[in-house]
Short mmCIF file of C-alpha atoms in Angstrom, two decimals:
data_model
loop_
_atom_site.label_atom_id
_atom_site.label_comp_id
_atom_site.label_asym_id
_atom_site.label_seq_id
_atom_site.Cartn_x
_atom_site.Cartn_y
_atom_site.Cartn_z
CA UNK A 1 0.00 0.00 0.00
CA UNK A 2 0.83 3.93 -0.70
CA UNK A 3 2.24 5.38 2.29
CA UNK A 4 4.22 8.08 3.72
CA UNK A 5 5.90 7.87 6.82
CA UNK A 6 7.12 11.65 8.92
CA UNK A 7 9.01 9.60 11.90
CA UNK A 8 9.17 13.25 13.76
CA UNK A 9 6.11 14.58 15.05
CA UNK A 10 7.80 17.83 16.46
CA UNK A 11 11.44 19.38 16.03
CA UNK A 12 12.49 22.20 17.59
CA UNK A 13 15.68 24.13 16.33
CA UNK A 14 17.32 27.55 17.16
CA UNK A 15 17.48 30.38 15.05
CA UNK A 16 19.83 30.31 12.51
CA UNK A 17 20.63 26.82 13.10
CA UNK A 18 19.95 23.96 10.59
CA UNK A 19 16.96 22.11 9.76
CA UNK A 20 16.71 18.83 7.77
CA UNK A 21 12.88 17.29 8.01
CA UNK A 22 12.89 13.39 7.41
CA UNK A 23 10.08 11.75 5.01
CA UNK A 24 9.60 8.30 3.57
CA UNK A 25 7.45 6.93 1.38
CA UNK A 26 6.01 3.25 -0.06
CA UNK A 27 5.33 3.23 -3.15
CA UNK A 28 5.29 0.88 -6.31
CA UNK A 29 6.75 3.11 -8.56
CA UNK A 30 8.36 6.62 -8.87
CA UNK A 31 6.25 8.98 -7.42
CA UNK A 32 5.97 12.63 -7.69
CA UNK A 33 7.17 13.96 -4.33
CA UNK A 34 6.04 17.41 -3.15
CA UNK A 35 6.57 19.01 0.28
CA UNK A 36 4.02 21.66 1.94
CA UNK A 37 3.75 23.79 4.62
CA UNK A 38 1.01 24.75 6.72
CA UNK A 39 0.51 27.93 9.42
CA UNK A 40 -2.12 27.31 12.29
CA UNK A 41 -5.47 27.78 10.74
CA UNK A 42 -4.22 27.69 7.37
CA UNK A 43 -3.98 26.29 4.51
CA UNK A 44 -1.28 24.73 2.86
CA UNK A 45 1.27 25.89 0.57
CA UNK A 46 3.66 24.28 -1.56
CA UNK A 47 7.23 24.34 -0.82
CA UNK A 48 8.62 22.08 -3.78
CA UNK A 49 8.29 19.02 -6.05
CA UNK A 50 10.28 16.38 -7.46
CA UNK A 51 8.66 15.03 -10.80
CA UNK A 52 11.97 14.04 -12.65
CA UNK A 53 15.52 14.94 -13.75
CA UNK A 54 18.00 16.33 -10.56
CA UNK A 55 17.21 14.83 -7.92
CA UNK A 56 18.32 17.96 -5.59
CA UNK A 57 14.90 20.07 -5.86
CA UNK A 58 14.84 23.94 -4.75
CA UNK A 59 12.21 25.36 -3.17
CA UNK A 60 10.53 28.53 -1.90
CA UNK A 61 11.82 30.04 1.23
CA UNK A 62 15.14 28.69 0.59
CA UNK A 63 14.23 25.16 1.41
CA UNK A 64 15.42 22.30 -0.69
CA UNK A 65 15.05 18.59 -0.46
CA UNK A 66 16.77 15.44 -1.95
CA UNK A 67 14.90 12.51 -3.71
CA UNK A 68 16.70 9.47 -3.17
CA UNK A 69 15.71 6.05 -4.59
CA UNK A 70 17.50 3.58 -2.89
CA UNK A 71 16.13 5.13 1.11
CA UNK A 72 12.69 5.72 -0.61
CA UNK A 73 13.41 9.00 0.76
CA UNK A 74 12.67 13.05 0.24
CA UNK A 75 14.07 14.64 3.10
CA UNK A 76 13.73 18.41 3.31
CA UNK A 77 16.38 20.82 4.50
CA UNK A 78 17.06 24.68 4.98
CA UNK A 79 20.49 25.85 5.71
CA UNK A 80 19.58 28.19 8.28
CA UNK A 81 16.26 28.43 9.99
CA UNK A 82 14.40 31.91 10.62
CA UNK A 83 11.36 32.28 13.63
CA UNK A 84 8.86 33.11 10.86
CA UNK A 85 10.26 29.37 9.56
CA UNK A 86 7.96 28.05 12.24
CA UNK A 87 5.18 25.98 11.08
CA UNK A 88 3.95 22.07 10.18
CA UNK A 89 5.71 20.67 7.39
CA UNK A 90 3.95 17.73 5.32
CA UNK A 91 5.49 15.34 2.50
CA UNK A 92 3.43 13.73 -0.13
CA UNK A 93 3.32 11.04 -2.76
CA UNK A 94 1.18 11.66 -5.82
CA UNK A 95 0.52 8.85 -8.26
CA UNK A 96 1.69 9.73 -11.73
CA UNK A 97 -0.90 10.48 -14.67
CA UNK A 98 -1.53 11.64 -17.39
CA UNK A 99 -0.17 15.57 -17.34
CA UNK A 100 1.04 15.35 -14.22
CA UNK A 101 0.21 13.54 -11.00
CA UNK A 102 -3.27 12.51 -10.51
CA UNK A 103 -4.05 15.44 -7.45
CA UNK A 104 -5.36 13.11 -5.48
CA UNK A 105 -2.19 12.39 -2.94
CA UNK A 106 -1.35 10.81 0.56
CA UNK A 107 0.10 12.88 2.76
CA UNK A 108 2.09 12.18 5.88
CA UNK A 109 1.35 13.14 9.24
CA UNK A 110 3.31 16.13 9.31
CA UNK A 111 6.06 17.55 11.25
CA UNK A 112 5.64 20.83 13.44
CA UNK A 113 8.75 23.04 13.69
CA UNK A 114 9.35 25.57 16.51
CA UNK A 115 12.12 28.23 16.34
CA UNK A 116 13.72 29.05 19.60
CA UNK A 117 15.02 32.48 19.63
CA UNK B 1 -5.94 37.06 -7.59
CA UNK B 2 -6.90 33.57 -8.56
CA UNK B 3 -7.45 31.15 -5.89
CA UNK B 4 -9.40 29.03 -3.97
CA UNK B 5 -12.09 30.18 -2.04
CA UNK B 6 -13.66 28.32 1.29
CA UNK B 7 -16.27 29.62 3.38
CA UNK B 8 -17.20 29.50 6.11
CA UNK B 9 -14.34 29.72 8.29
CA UNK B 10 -15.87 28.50 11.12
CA UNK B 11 -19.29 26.33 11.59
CA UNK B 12 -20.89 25.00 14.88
CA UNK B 13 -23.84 22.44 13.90
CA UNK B 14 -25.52 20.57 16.47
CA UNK B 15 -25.69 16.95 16.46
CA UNK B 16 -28.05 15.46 13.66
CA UNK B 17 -28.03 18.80 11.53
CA UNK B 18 -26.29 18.73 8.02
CA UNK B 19 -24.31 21.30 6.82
CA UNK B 20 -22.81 22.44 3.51
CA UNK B 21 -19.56 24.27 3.25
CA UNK B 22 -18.47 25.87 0.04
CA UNK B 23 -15.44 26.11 -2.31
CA UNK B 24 -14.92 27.70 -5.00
CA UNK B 25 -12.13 28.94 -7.39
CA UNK B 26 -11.25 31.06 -10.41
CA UNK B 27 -7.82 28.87 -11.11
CA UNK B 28 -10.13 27.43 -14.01
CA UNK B 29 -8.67 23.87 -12.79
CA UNK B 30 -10.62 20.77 -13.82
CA UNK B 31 -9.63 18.90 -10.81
CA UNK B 32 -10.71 19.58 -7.09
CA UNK B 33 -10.77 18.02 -4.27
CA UNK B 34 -12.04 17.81 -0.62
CA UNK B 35 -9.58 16.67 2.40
CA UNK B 36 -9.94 16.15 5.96
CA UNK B 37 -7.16 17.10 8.61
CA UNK B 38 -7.66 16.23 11.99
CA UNK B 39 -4.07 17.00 14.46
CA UNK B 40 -1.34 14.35 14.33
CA UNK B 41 -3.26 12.47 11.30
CA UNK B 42 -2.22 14.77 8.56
CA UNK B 43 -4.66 15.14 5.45
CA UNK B 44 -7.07 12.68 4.53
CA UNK B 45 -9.01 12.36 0.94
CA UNK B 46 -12.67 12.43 1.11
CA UNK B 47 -13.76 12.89 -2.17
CA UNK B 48 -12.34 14.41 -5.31
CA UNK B 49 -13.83 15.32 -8.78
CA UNK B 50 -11.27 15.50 -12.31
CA UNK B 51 -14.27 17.08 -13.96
CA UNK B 52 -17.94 18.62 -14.11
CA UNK B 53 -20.91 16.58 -13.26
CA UNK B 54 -18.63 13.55 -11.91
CA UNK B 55 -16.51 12.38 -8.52
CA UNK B 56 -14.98 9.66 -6.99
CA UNK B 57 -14.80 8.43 -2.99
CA UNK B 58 -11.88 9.13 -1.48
CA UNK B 59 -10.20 7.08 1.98
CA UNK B 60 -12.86 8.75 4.19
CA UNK B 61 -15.65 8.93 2.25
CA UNK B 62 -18.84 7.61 4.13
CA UNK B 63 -21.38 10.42 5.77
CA UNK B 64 -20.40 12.90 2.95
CA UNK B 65 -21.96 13.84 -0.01
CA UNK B 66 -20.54 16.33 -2.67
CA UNK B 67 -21.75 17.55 -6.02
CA UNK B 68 -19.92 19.19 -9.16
CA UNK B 69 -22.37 21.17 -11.18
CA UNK B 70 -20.02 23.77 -12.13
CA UNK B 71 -16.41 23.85 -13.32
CA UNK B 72 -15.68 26.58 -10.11
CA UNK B 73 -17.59 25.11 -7.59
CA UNK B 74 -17.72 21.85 -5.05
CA UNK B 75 -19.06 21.98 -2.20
CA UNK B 76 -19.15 19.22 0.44
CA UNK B 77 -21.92 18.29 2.89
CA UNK B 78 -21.54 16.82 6.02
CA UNK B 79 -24.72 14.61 6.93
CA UNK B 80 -25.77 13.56 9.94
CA UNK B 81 -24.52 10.17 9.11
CA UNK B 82 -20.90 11.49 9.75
CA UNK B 83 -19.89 10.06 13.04
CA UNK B 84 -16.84 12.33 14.25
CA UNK B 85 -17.50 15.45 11.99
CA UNK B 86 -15.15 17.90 14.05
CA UNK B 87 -12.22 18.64 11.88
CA UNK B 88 -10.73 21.10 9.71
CA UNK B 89 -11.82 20.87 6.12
CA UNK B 90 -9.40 21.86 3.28
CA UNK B 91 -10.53 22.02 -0.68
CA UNK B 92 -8.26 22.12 -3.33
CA UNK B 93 -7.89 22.00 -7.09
CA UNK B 94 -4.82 20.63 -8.63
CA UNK B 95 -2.86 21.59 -12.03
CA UNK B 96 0.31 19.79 -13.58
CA UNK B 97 -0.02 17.52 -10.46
CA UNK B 98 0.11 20.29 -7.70
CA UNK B 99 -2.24 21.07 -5.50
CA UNK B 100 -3.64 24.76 -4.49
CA UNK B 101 -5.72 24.78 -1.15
CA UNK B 102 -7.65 27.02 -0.02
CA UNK B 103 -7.76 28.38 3.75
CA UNK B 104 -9.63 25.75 5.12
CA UNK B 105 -13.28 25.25 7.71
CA UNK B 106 -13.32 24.52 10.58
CA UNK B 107 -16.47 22.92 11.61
CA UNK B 108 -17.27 21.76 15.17
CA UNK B 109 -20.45 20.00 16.65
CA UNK B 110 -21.81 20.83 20.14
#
């Protein structure tokens, strides 16, 4: 079965510091990968998608994330992490169809960052 | 601006009651589609539609009823057949295989 597995429920990181968000995924096939993020009461946002080609992707916000075949994994990182950074992160798989992925995708449980100052 | 448009933010319904709550957008996207978020599950699929005047059940799909009459609009009603309503709902439409959401509802039953 399509899955995709967030093993951190919350991270905290300081300011400035580091941040590399962890997401794996079952899947039967090469997926399209995206990553989202979400404020409280929001909705969510796009922060990048693999489809194809390099498997480094660049986001918005300076985020970027690494497809890698072999882990099954898509793993999302940001050099250095600002307070308004702050927020719940989700991965997601998307089955691939015709002119893109079919919309419909499975999303992991998220991960919710907080930025100490 | 083009986007996706939910309302209402908030809904209280009492126990027993349906209610409808809206989406629409002016992304002209064929696709849309209706998810559930409730904390520490992420986003589940209730129902989704890839064009007018047909949709498909999602994961989480039984004591909710949608329609697609227009290409802009699908809204989603929660009957009183829905056991745990309380959750946030999000609505999206999707082009190229990514998905635009709109701001979400938050419905709650007393």
């Amino acid at each position: 079965a399509q899955s995709v597995t967030q093993p951190d429920i919350h991270i905290t990181v300081s300011e400035g510091a580091s941040l590399e968000l962890r997401c794996n995924y079952s899947y039967g096939a090469t997926p399209y990968l995206f990553w989202y993020v979400q404020s409280p009461g929001q909705g969510l946002q796009l922060l990048l998608k693999y489809f194809s080609g390099d498997t480094l992707v660049q986001g918005i916000k300076g985020f970027e994330a690494e497809f890698k075949r072999s882990q099954s994994s898509f793993n999302l990182r940001k050099p250095s992490v600002h307070w308004s950074d702050a927020a719940e992160y989700f991965c997601a798989v998307g089955a691939r169809g015709y002119g893109g992925s079919q919309g419909n995708l499975i999303f992991g449980k998220g991960t919710k960052l907080s930025v100490k100052p | 601006d083009g986007g996706i448009t939910q309302s209402p933010k908030y809904l209280f319904r009492k126990e027993g009651q349906n209610v409808t709550l809206s989406c629409e957008q002016n992304l002209n996207h064929d696709a849309m589609y209706w998810y559930r978020q409730d904390p520490g599950q992420g986003l589940r699929l209730i129902y989704y539609s890839q064009i007018v005047n047909d949709f498909q059940k999602g994961d989480i799909a039984e004591g909710y009823s949608v329609s697609r009459e227009k290409k802009e609009s699908f809204p989603l009603t929660v009957t009183s057949a829905q056991k745990n309503p309380t959750a946030f709902y999000l609505c999206a439409s999707s082009r190229a295989g990514e998905l635009f959401f709109g701001e979400g509802s938050r419905l709650t039953v007393l």
